[in-house]
Short mmCIF file of N, CA and C in Angstrom, two decimals:
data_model
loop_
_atom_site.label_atom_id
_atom_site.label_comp_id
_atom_site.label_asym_id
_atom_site.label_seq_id
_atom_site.Cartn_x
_atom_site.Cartn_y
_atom_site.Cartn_z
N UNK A 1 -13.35 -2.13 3.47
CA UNK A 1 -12.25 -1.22 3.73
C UNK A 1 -11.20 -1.93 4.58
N UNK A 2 -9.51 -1.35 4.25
CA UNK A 2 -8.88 -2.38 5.11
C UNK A 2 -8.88 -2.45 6.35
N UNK A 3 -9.22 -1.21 7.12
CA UNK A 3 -9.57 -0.78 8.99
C UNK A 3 -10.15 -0.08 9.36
N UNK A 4 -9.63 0.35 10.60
CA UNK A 4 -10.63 1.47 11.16
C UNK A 4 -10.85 2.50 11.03
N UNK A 5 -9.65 3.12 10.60
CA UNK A 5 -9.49 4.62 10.56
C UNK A 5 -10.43 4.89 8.79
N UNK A 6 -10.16 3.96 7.64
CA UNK A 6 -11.16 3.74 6.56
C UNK A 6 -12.61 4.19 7.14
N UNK A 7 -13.09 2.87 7.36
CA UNK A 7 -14.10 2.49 8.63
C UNK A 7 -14.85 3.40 8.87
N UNK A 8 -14.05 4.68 9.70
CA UNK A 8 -14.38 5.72 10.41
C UNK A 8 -15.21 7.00 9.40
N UNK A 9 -13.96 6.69 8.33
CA UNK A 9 -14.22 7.94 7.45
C UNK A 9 -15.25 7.68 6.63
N UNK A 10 -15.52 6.77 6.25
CA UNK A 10 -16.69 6.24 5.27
C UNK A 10 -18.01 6.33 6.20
N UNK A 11 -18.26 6.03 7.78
CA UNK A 11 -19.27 6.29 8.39
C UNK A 11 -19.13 8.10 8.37
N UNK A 12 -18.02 8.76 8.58
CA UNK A 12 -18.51 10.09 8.65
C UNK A 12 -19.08 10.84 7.52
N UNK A 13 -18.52 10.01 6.34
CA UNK A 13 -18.98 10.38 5.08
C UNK A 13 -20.13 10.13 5.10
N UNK A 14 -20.87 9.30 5.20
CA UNK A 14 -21.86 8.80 4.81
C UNK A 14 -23.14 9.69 5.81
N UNK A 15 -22.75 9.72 6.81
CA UNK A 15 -23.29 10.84 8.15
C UNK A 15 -23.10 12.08 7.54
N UNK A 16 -22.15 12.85 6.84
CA UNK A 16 -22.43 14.19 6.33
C UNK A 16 -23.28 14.02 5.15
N UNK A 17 -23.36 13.43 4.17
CA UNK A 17 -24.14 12.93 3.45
C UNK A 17 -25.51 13.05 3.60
N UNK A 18 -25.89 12.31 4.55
CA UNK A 18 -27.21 12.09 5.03
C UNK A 18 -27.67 13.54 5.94
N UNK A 19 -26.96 14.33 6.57
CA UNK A 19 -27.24 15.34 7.05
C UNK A 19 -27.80 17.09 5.93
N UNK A 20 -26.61 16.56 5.20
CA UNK A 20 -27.09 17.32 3.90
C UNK A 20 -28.08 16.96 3.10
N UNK A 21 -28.57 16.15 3.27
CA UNK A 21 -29.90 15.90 2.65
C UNK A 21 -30.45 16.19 3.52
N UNK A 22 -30.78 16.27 4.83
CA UNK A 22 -32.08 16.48 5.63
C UNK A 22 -32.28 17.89 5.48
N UNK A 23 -30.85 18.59 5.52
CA UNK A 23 -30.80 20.06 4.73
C UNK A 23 -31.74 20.88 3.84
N UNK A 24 -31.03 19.93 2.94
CA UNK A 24 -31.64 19.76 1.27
C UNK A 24 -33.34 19.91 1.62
N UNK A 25 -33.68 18.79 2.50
CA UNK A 25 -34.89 18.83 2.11
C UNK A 25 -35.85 19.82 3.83
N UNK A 26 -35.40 20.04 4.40
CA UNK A 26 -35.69 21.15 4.89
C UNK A 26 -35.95 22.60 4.06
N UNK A 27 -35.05 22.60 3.08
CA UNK A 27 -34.86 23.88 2.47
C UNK A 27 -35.94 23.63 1.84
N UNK A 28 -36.29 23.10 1.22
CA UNK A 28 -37.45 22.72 0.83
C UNK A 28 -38.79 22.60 1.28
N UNK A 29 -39.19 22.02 2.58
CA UNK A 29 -39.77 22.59 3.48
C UNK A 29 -40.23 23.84 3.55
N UNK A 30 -38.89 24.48 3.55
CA UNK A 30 -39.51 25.99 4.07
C UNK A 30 -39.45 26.91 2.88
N UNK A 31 -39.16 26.43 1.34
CA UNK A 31 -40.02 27.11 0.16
C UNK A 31 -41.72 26.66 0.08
N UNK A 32 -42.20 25.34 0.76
CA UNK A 32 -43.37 25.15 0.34
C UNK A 32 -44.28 26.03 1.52
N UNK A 33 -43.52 26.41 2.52
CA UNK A 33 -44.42 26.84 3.69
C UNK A 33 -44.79 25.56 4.60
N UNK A 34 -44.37 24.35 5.15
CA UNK A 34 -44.68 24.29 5.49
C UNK A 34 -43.75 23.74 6.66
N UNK A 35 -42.70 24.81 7.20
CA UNK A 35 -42.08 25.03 8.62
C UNK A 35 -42.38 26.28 8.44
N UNK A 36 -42.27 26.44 10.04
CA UNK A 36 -41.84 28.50 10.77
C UNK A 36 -40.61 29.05 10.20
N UNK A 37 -40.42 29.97 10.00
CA UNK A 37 -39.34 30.51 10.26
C UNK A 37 -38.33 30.22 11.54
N UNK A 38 -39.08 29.95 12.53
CA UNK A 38 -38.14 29.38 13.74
C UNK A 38 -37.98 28.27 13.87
N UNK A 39 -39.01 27.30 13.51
CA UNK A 39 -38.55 26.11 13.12
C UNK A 39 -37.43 25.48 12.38
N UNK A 40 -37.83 26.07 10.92
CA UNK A 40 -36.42 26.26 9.86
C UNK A 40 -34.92 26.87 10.45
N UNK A 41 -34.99 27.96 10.85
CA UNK A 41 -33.73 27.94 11.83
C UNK A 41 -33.21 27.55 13.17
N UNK A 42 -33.94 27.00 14.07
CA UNK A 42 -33.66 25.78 14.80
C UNK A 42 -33.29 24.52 14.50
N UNK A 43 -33.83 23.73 12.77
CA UNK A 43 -32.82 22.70 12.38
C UNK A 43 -32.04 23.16 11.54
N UNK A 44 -31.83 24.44 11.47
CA UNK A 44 -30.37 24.60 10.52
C UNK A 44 -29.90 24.40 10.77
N UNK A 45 -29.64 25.14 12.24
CA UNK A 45 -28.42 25.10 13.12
C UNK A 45 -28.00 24.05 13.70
N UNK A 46 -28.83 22.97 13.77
CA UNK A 46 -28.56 22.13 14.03
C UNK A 46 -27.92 21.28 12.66
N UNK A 47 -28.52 21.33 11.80
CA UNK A 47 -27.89 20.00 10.51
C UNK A 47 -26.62 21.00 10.36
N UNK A 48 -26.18 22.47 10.19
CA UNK A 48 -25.21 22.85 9.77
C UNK A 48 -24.15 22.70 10.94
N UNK A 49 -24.51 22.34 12.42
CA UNK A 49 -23.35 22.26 13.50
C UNK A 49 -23.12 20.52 13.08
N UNK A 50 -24.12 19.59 12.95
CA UNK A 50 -23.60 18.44 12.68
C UNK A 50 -22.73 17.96 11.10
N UNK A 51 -23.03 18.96 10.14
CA UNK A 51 -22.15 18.83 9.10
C UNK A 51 -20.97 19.05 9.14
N UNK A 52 -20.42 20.40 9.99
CA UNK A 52 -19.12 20.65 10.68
C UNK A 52 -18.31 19.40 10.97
N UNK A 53 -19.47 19.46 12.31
CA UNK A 53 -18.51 18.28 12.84
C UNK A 53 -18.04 16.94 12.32
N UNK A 54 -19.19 16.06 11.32
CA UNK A 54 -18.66 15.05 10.39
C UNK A 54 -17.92 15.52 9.56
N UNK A 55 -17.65 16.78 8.74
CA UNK A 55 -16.48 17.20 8.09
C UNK A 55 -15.17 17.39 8.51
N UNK A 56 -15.54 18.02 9.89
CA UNK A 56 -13.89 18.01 10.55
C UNK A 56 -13.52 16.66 10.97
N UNK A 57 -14.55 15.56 11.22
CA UNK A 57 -13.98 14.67 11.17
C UNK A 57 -13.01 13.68 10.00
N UNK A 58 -14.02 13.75 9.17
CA UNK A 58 -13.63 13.37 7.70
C UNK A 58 -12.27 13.74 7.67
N UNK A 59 -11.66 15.40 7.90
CA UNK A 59 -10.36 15.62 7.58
C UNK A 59 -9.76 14.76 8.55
N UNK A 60 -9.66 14.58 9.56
CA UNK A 60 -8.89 14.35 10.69
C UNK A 60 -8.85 13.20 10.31
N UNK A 61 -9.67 12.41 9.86
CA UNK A 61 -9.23 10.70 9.35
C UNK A 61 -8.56 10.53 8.30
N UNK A 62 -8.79 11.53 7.12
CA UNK A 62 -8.30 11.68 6.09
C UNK A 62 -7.23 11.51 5.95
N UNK A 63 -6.43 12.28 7.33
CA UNK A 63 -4.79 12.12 7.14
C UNK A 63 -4.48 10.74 7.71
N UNK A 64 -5.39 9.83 8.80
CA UNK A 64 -4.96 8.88 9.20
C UNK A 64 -4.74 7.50 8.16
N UNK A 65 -5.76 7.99 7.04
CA UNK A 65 -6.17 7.35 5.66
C UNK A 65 -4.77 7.15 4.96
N UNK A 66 -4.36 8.65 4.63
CA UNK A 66 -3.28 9.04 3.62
C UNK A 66 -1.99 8.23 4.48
N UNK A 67 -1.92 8.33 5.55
CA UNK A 67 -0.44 7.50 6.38
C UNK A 67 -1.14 5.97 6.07
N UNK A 68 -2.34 5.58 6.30
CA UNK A 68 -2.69 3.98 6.01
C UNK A 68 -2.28 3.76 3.97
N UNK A 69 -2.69 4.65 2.88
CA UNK A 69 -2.10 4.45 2.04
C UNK A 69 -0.21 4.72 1.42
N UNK A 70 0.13 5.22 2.53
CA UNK A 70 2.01 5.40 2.32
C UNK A 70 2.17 4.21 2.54
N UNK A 71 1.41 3.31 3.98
CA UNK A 71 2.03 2.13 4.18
C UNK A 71 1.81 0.88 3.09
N UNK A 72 0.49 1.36 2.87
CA UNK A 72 0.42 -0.07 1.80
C UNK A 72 1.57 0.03 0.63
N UNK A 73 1.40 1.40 -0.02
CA UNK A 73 2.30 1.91 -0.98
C UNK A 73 3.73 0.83 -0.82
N UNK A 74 4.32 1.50 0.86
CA UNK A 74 5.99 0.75 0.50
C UNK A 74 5.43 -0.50 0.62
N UNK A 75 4.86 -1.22 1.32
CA UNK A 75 4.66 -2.57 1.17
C UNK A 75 4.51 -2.89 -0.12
N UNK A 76 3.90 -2.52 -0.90
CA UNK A 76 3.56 -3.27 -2.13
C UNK A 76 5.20 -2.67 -2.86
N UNK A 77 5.52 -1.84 -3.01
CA UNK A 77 7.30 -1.81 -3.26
C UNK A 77 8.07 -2.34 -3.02
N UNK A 78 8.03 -3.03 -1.61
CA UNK A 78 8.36 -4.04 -1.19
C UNK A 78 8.20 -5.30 -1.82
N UNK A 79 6.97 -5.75 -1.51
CA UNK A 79 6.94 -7.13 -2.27
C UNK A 79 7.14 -6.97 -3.93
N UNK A 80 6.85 -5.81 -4.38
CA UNK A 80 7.42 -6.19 -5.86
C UNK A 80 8.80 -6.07 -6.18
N UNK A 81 9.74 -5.52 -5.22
CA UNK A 81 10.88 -5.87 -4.84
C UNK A 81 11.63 -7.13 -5.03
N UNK A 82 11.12 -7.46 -4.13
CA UNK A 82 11.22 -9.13 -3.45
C UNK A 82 11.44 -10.10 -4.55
N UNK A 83 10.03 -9.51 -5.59
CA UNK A 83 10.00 -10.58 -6.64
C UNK A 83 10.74 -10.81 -7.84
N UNK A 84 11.05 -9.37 -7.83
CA UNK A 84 12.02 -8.94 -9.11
C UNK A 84 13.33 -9.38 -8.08
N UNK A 85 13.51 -9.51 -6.85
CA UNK A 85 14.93 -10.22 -7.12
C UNK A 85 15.08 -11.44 -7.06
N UNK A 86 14.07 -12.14 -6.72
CA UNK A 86 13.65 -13.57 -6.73
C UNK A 86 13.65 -14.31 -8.50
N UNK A 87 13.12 -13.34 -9.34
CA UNK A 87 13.50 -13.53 -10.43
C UNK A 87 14.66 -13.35 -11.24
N UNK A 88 15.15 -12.51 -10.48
CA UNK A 88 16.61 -12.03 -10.84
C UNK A 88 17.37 -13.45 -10.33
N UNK A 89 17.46 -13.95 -9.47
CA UNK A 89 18.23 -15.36 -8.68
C UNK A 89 18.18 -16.15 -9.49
N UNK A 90 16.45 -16.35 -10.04
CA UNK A 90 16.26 -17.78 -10.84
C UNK A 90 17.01 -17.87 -12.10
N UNK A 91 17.07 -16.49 -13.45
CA UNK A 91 17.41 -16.32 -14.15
C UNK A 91 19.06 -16.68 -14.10
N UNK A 92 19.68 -16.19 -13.18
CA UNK A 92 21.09 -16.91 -12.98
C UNK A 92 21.60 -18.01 -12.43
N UNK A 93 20.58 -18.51 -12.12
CA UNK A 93 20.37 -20.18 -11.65
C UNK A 93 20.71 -19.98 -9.95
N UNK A 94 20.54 -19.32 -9.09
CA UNK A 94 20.78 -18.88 -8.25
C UNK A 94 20.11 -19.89 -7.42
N UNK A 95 18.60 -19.90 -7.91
CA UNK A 95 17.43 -20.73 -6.74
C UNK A 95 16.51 -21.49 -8.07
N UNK A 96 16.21 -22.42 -7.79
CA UNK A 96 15.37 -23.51 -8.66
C UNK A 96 14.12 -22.81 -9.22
N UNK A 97 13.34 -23.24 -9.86
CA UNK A 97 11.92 -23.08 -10.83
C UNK A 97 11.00 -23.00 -9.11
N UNK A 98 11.15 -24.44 -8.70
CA UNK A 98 10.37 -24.51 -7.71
C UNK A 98 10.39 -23.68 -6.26
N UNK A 99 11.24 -23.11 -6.54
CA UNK A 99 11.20 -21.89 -5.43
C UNK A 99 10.94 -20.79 -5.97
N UNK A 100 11.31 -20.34 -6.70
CA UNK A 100 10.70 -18.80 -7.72
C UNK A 100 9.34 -18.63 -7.70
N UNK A 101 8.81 -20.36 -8.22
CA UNK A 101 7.03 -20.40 -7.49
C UNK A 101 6.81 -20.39 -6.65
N UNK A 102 7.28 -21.10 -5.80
CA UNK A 102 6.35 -21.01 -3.98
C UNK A 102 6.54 -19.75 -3.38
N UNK A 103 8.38 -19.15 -3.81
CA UNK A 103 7.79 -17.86 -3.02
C UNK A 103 6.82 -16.69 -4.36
N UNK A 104 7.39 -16.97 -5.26
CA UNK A 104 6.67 -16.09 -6.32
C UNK A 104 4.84 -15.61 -6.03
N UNK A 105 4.87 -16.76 -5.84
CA UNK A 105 3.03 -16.99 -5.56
C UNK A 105 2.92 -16.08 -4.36
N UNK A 106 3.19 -16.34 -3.17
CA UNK A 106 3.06 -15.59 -2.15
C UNK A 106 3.61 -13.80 -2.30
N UNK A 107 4.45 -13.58 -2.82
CA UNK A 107 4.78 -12.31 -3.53
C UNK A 107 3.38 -11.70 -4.22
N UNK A 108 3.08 -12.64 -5.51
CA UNK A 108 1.78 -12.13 -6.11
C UNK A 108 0.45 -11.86 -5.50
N UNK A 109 0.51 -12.91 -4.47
CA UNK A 109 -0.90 -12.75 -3.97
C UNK A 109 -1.09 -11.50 -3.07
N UNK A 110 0.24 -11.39 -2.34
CA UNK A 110 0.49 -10.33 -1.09
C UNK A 110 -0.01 -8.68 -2.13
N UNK A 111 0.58 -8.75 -3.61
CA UNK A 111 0.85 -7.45 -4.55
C UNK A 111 -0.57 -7.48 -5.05
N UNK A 112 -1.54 -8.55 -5.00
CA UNK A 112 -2.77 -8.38 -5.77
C UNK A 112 -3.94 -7.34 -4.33
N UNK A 113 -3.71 -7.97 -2.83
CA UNK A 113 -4.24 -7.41 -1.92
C UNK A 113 -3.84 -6.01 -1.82
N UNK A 114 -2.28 -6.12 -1.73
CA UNK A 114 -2.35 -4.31 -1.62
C UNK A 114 -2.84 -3.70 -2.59
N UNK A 115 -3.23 -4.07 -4.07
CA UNK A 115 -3.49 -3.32 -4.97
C UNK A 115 -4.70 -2.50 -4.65
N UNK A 116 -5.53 -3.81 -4.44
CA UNK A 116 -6.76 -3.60 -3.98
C UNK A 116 -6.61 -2.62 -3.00
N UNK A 117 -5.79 -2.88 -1.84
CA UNK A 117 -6.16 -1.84 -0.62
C UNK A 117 -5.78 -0.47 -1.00
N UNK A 118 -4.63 -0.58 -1.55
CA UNK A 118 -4.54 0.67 -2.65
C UNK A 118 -5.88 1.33 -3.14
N UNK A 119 -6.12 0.81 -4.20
CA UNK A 119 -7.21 1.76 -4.87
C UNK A 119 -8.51 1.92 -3.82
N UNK A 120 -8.81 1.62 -2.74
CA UNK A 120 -10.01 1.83 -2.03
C UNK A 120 -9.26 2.53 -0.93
N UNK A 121 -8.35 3.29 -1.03
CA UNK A 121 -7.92 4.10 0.31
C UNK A 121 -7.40 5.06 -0.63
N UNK A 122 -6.55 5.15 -2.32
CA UNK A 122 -7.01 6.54 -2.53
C UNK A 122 -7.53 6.67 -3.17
N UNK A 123 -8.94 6.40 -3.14
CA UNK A 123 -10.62 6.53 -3.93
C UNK A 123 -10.97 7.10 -1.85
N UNK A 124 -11.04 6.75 -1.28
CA UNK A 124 -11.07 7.50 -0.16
C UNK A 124 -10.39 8.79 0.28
N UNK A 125 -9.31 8.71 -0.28
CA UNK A 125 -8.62 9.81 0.40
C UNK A 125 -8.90 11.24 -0.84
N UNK A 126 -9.39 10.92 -1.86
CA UNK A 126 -9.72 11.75 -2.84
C UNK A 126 -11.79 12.05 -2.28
N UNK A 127 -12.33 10.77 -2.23
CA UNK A 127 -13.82 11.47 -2.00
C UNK A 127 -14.20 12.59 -1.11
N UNK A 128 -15.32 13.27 -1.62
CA UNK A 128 -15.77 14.55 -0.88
C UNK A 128 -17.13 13.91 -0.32
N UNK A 129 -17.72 12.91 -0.86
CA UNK A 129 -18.91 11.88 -0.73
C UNK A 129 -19.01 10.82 -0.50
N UNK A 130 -20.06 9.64 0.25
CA UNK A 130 -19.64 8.42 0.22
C UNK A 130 -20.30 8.30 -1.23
N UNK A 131 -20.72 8.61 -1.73
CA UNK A 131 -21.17 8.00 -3.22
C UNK A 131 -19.91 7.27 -4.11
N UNK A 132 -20.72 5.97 -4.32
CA UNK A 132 -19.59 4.99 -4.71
C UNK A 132 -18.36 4.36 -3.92
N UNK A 133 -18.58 4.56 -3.15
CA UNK A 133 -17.33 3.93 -1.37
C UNK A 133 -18.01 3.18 -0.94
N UNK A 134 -19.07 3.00 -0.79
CA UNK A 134 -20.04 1.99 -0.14
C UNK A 134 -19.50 0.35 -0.21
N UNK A 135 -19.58 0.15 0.53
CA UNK A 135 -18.90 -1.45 0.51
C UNK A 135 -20.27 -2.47 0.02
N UNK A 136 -19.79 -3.74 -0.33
CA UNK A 136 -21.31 -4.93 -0.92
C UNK A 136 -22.01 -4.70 0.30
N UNK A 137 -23.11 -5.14 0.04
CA UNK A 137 -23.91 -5.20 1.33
C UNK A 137 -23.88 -3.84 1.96
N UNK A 138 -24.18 -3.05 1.60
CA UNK A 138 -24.39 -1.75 2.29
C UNK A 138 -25.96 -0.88 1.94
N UNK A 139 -26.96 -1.26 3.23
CA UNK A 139 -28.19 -0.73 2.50
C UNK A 139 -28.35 0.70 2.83
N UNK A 140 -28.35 1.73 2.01
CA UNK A 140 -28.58 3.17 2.71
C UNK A 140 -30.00 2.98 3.52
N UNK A 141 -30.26 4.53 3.96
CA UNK A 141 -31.26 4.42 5.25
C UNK A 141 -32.82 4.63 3.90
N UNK A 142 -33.90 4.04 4.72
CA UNK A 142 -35.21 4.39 3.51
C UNK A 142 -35.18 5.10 3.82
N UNK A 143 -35.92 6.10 2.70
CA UNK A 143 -36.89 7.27 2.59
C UNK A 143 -37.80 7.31 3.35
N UNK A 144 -37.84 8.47 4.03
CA UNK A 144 -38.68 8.46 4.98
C UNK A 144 -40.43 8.69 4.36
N UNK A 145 -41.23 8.58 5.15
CA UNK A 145 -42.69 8.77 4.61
C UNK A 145 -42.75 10.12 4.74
N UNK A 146 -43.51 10.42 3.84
CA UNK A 146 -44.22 12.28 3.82
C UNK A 146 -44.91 11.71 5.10
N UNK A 147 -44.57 13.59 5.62
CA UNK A 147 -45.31 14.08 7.08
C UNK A 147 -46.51 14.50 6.34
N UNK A 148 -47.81 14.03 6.82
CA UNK A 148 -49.02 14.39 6.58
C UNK A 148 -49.45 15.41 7.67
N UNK A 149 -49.96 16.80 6.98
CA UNK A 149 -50.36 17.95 7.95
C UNK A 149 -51.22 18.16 7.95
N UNK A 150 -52.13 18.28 9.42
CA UNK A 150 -53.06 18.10 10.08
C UNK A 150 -54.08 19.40 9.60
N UNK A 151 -54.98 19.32 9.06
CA UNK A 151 -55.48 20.77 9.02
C UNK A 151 -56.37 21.15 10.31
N UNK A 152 -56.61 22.14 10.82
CA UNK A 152 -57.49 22.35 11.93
C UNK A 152 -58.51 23.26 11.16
N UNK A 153 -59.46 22.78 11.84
CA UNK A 153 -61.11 23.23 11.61
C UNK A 153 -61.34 23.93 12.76
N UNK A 154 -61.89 25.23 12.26
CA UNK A 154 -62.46 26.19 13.22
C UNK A 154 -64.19 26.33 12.80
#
């Protein structure tokens, strides 16, 4: 991702994510019987106050996201700017072959990065999930082991 405010939102994503599954499988839990009733609603309240809060976070970055993709946006308008008048010069003999390349190149390379930063900030600013945002090298958390329950003998 290109920074922090990315960064941020992809860990909160990934934190509501993971909270909704502990959800998920709580709820589950307590179709097989084997939480309390007070148990089961002591971590509701808890996974549903921490889903809140990584969601309200999520928004609150979201917009810091959407101002990080306006900027790449004019930048890359910018440099494709640049190039179309750089080509515009050469075509009228304005500036040589060999300058149209040296800066040309640097134009392209600058328009190939924002592209990129482009599409991974609004593929962010559109997700409701980290599913598929995950950067290389990103190992989710294991599966935890089944809780084995103790039977008592009377």
């Amino acid at each position: 991702m290109p920074d922090e405010p990315s960064a941020e939102m992809l860990a909160a994503l990934v934190e509501r994510d993971r909270v909704r599954e502990y959800l998920s499988r709580l709820d589950g839990l307590k179709a097989d019987g084997s939480v309390t009733e007070e148990q089961y609603e002591t971590a509701h309240a808890d996974y549903a106050q921490r889903i809140d809060a990584a969601s309200s976070r999520v928004e609150e970055l979201r917009q810091q996201v959407e101002a990080q993709l306006d900027d790449v946006r004019r930048s890359l308008d910018s440099h494709r700017s640049q190039l179309g008048k750089l080509e515009a010069r050469f075509r009228v003999q304005e500036i040589p072959l060999t300058r149209l390349q040296s800066d040309g190149v640097q134009h392209r390379r600058a328009i190939r990065s924002l592209q990129e930063q482009e599409q991974q900030l609004a593929s962010l600013v559109d997700a409701e999930s980290a599913e598929g945002l995950t950067e290389p090298g990103y190992e989710p958390e294991p599966e935890p082991a089944p809780v084995q329950r103790e039977t008592v003998r009377r």
